[in-house]
Amino acid sequence: MYIEVSEDFKKKSKSAVFAIAVFIIVYILMFLLTVLLAFGCIAGGIWLIAIKPMFLTIMLGAGLAGTGGFIFFFIIKFLFKRHINDLSYLTEIKRTDEPELFKMIDDIVQEAGTDFPKKVYLSYDVNASVFYDSSFWSMFYPIKKNLTIGLGLINTSTKQELKAVLSHEFGHFSQRSMKVGSYVYNVNKIIFNLVNDDQSYRNSIEKWAGMSGYFSIFALLSLFITHKIQWILTKMYSFVNIRHMALSREMEFHADEVAANIAGSLSLEESLLRMELANNSYQNVITFYEERISKNQASQNIYKEQFFVMNFLAKHSELESKYDLPHVKSSESGLFNKSKLNIENQWASHPSNEDRIARLQKLNIIKDAENGPAKNLFVNFEKTEIKLTAKLFSNVKYQKGKTDLDLQTFISEFEEQYSKDSFDKIFNGYYDNKNPDFSISENTVGKDLYFDQLFSKEKVEMVYILIALESDKKVIEAIIRKEVILKTFDYDGKKYNASEAGKLIPQIDHSIAEIKSQIHQNDSDIYSYFLKSATDHHRKDQFENIYRKFAAYDNEFEARFSLCTELSNATVFITERTPVEQISKNLSSLKPLEEQLKKEIFLCLNNNHLTADLEEQTIKDLKYYLEKDLMYFNNGQYIDSHLQLLMTSINMLTYFLHRQYFLLKKELLSTMKDIEDLTITEKIPHHSHLDQI
């Protein structure tokens, strides 16, 4: 299969090739200067020793020659650097293990016109990639690639979607014109190695300097010269890499087109749209078990749990189902992104999903599809799931023997935790990223409104429009202050020069004021609606008391949280090199803040709602901290165990303050839900047995 690359691809390829050419010229010039410098240093060292052989001239001559040698080695050290990938997290599979999967790869390879991968691996996550061990010399001879397929991807895809994703990966290597991307990638690695990956080089110089005080002078000279070379290369890295990233984005579009020609546009589009949900579901399960390490709990099969969580979250978001998988539409994936600001990220290696999907829809290539589960390609997928789950958890150190949760136990505990940590979906996400407005008062308009109006999609969108406007304003202010360097940007579909950014601030401020006013009015309507409903159901006092309690905490929150900020600032010196006498002064200054910290922790520990989810050991540590007057520094050394208790207490206060805010908010919203349930029940007509007769 041959696919003509786009004009943008050709343009960016030429730009990348030009950048490589400039780098080669700059590097050759630096190499020649380095060779001359090295030759001069070595010749000078020999001459110095030859004219008057004695200890001083021998040491100075050897030091001068060593300087030349180290500088020359620095400029060529990348030739000996080989990048070896860590394969410990991968599980190799072979054709005899999974013949159907390998047959799919055979078909893709044939259609894409590329080579079969050297090896095929399974990884834990929701992704697929092609990689290879490479060095500078791989630019001049072909290297076979390895294919990695995430089990979390297979678990949440149809056969056709998996084929599309794998076709995309092979699409990167299906055209000779893609080779330029490999060259730019290697050039970037060379520059990175010279600029950043120089620890072994520094260690060698330090060892050399440690041999003699004479050599230390020349070691400083070597480092001074190599720093100047690194400065030039840093500029080159930006020059080459920006062009590499621009080409990389075009390569992604090209690989998508290859995938669309092999597996169809729709299968790749639907996979891209679901992938974020699938990945979030996997991460949710990982987080679930991270919080249970102290309980020695692990998973029997993390992929069955991922599949459950994905469908659980999809159901809560009211997503449709297609081929027994959540069907995420383009309009739903960007529901909460209301930004009008569009800045091309020059350092992004991938285009946005929105841009990729728009291209795929434009191609609109239709292919016959196998829409059964991708997991059916495996001989025994459940066995593979359990094997990789066991391997994943083998890296976790448990204090006692671990307990593997079965699926039903996981489902029960996950649903319970989700319910505790989220707000009821009756509010349509209105309060997920905003808090009630405590500055509002009752109004008469609210009496004529209905619940569905107050929490409609349009009202929820207002919240996210405000978030986007405030975020856009911050970015544009950064452009004005030249913290974000660019020439042009788009705002609300119109292109602006960076110098025109200031013109947008009044416009955005006006939009912010307008949307804030609308949200404020809606919050007033909400308060009035629930106040009336609570009164009708004899729950006015309960509603108002909870509302006032939350308002009071909201009013004092910033002041209480400022203690966490002060404590963090007051303990920064512990992580820095600080003179002993200054450490004592800093610890003395910390004492008054620590007394306030202990008072706050004491209050929190006496709140059963805040301690309900804490580990027993955490509570013991906090109580121990409260009871003792700990010393943090003695005999010129920090006492790490005591410092750990201090830092834990500071972090726990941050947790307690935020948790209390969440619990008060949840209590208010739960009360509002109960009141609305009573209102709904009242509206449902009741028929007696006689009425039915």
XYZ file of N, CA, C and O in Angstrom, residues 493-564:
288
model
N -11.870 31.872 17.300
C -11.877 31.735 15.850
C -11.157 32.836 15.092
O -11.127 32.822 13.859
N -10.535 33.785 15.803
C -9.832 34.898 15.155
C -8.354 34.854 15.517
O -8.001 34.576 16.658
N -7.485 35.134 14.547
C -6.042 35.089 14.771
C -5.548 36.434 15.306
O -5.968 37.505 14.846
N -4.656 36.374 16.292
C -4.073 37.573 16.902
C -2.558 37.438 16.937
O -2.021 36.332 17.107
N -1.881 38.570 16.789
C -0.450 38.614 17.069
C -0.263 38.696 18.576
O -1.135 39.200 19.293
N 0.888 38.223 19.059
C 1.147 38.252 20.499
C 1.040 39.676 21.046
O 0.588 39.883 22.175
N 1.421 40.669 20.243
C 1.378 42.074 20.685
C -0.048 42.586 20.874
O -0.269 43.614 21.522
N -1.029 41.869 20.325
C -2.427 42.283 20.433
C -3.146 41.639 21.617
O -4.336 41.876 21.831
N -2.424 40.811 22.383
C -3.065 40.049 23.467
C -3.773 40.950 24.467
O -4.854 40.614 24.970
N -3.187 42.124 24.752
C -3.772 43.034 25.738
C -5.179 43.494 25.386
O -5.985 43.803 26.272
N -5.501 43.515 24.092
C -6.829 43.962 23.656
C -7.936 43.017 24.118
O -9.097 43.417 24.224
N -7.558 41.760 24.366
C -8.571 40.757 24.701
C -8.992 40.783 26.168
O -10.067 40.292 26.511
N -8.161 41.334 27.036
C -8.452 41.294 28.473
C -9.786 41.961 28.816
O -10.613 41.354 29.524
N -10.072 43.195 28.344
C -11.386 43.797 28.653
C -12.555 42.945 28.151
O -13.571 42.818 28.835
N -12.391 42.353 26.967
C -13.442 41.503 26.396
C -13.688 40.277 27.278
O -14.839 39.916 27.565
N -12.595 39.639 27.723
C -12.726 38.456 28.571
C -13.293 38.830 29.938
O -14.141 38.121 30.487
N -12.841 39.965 30.492
C -13.370 40.428 31.780
C -14.877 40.650 31.708
O -15.613 40.314 32.642
N -15.322 41.218 30.604
C -16.761 41.451 30.414
C -17.515 40.114 30.365
O -18.574 39.962 30.998
N -16.950 39.139 29.637
C -17.580 37.818 29.536
C -17.619 37.124 30.889
O -18.608 36.479 31.252
N -16.521 37.266 31.663
C -16.465 36.659 32.998
C -17.530 37.269 33.902
O -18.254 36.546 34.607
N -17.630 38.600 33.892
C -18.629 39.276 34.733
C -20.046 38.848 34.357
O -20.896 38.618 35.223
N -20.262 38.712 33.056
C -21.591 38.337 32.560
C -21.966 36.911 32.983
O -23.076 36.671 33.483
N -21.043 35.962 32.820
C -21.342 34.567 33.158
C -21.431 34.386 34.670
O -22.239 33.594 35.174
N -20.613 35.143 35.415
C -20.700 35.094 36.880
C -22.068 35.562 37.357
O -22.641 34.995 38.292
N -22.576 36.598 36.719
C -23.899 37.121 37.075
C -24.975 36.072 36.828
O -25.887 35.886 37.643
N -24.865 35.355 35.696
C -25.848 34.324 35.369
C -25.776 33.155 36.359
O -26.808 32.633 36.792
N -24.545 32.769 36.722
C -24.377 31.680 37.689
C -24.893 32.107 39.058
O -25.555 31.326 39.764
N -24.598 33.352 39.439
C -25.072 33.888 40.721
C -26.596 33.857 40.779
O -27.184 33.474 41.803
N -27.237 34.240 39.686
C -28.705 34.221 39.634
C -29.230 32.792 39.763
O -30.193 32.528 40.486
N -28.552 31.860 39.079
C -28.992 30.464 39.162
C -28.811 29.918 40.577
O -29.668 29.188 41.082
N -27.695 30.271 41.222
C -27.468 29.828 42.602
C -28.523 30.400 43.545
O -28.966 29.720 44.479
N -28.917 31.634 43.290
C -29.983 32.249 44.093
C -31.303 31.513 43.876
O -32.060 31.259 44.822
N -31.565 31.135 42.622
C -32.781 30.386 42.300
C -32.761 29.011 42.977
O -33.787 28.550 43.491
N -31.588 28.380 42.978
C -31.453 27.059 43.606
C -31.752 27.157 45.100
O -32.513 26.354 45.654
N -31.140 28.149 45.752
C -31.351 28.332 47.196
C -32.827 28.579 47.491
O -33.402 27.975 48.407
N -33.448 29.436 46.719
C -34.863 29.777 46.929
C -35.761 28.568 46.685
O -36.719 28.327 47.424
N -35.435 27.806 45.650
C -36.227 26.608 45.325
C -36.197 25.608 46.479
O -37.237 25.078 46.907
N -34.980 25.345 47.000
C -34.865 24.352 48.060
C -35.380 24.872 49.401
O -35.882 24.087 50.217
N -35.266 26.162 49.618
C -35.821 26.735 50.845
C -37.336 26.556 50.870
O -37.918 26.176 51.890
N -37.976 26.804 49.734
C -39.434 26.625 49.638
C -39.810 25.145 49.785
O -40.736 24.788 50.525
N -39.056 24.272 49.072
C -39.348 22.838 49.141
C -39.149 22.311 50.557
O -39.942 21.501 51.056
N -38.059 22.772 51.226
C -37.792 22.339 52.603
C -38.908 22.798 53.535
O -39.331 22.058 54.429
N -39.398 24.012 53.325
C -40.499 24.542 54.139
C -41.759 23.704 53.933
O -42.448 23.356 54.897
N -42.029 23.374 52.678
C -43.227 22.581 52.363
C -43.196 21.204 53.029
O -44.256 20.634 53.320
N -41.986 20.679 53.247
C -41.864 19.339 53.818
C -41.366 19.372 55.261
O -40.821 18.375 55.755
N -41.522 20.532 55.904
C -41.185 20.701 57.324
C -39.715 20.382 57.618
O -39.386 19.808 58.655
N -38.842 20.775 56.685
C -37.401 20.531 56.869
C -36.594 21.813 56.686
O -35.409 21.780 56.406
N -37.269 22.927 56.873
C -36.610 24.226 56.681
C -35.455 24.404 57.663
O -34.353 24.830 57.274
N -35.692 24.098 58.948
C -34.646 24.288 59.957
C -33.426 23.421 59.640
O -32.280 23.877 59.747
N -33.671 22.170 59.249
C -32.565 21.271 58.909
C -31.757 21.822 57.737
O -30.521 21.873 57.795
N -32.437 22.248 56.683
C -31.761 22.783 55.497
C -30.952 24.027 55.840
O -29.783 24.152 55.473
N -31.559 24.960 56.565
C -30.870 26.216 56.897
C -29.688 25.984 57.830
O -28.637 26.633 57.691
N -29.838 25.059 58.788
C -28.731 24.792 59.713
C -27.524 24.220 58.978
O -26.384 24.626 59.217
N -27.767 23.260 58.082
C -26.670 22.667 57.303
C -26.044 23.714 56.382
O -24.813 23.779 56.246
N -26.880 24.531 55.780
C -26.397 25.580 54.870
C -25.514 26.569 55.623
O -24.425 26.935 55.164
N -25.983 26.989 56.820
C -25.214 27.963 57.617
C -23.903 27.350 58.116
O -22.869 28.021 58.153
N -23.948 26.072 58.523
C -22.737 25.399 59.009
C -21.676 25.333 57.907
O -20.494 25.617 58.143
N -22.104 24.980 56.702
C -21.178 24.920 55.566
C -20.662 26.317 55.226
O -19.471 26.510 54.965
N -21.546 27.315 55.256
C -21.145 28.700 54.949
C -20.097 29.198 55.940
O -19.127 29.878 55.560
N -20.281 28.842 57.231
C -19.329 29.274 58.259
C -17.959 28.641 58.016
O -16.918 29.306 58.134
N -17.934 27.358 57.645
C -16.661 26.677 57.383
C -16.003 27.256 56.137
O -14.782 27.462 56.107
N -16.799 27.522 55.113
C -16.276 28.132 53.883
C -15.633 29.475 54.190
O -14.574 29.804 53.639
N -16.228 30.229 55.097
C -15.738 31.568 55.450
C -14.383 31.504 56.159
O -13.540 32.380 55.987
N -14.163 30.438 56.952
C -12.924 30.334 57.723
C -11.874 29.450 57.063
O -10.743 29.357 57.537
N -12.230 28.825 55.954
C -11.344 27.838 55.335
C -9.989 28.431 54.950
O -8.938 27.860 55.265
N -9.996 29.561 54.254
C -8.736 30.151 53.775
C -7.793 30.465 54.928
O -6.584 30.227 54.844
N -8.357 31.007 56.007
C -7.523 31.361 57.165
C -6.904 30.112 57.786
O -5.725 30.101 58.161
N -7.690 29.048 57.896
C -7.175 27.810 58.482
C -6.163 27.136 57.555
O -5.151 26.591 58.008
N -6.435 27.200 56.261
C -5.531 26.555 55.312
C -4.200 27.314 55.200
O -3.173 26.725 54.854
N -4.222 28.612 55.506
C -2.983 29.403 55.432
C -1.919 28.850 56.377
O -0.720 29.021 56.137
N -2.344 28.168 57.461
C -1.387 27.548 58.379
C -0.572 26.476 57.655
O 0.644 26.364 57.867
N -1.216 25.714 56.783
C -0.509 24.679 56.001
C 0.551 25.320 55.108
O 1.676 24.815 54.998
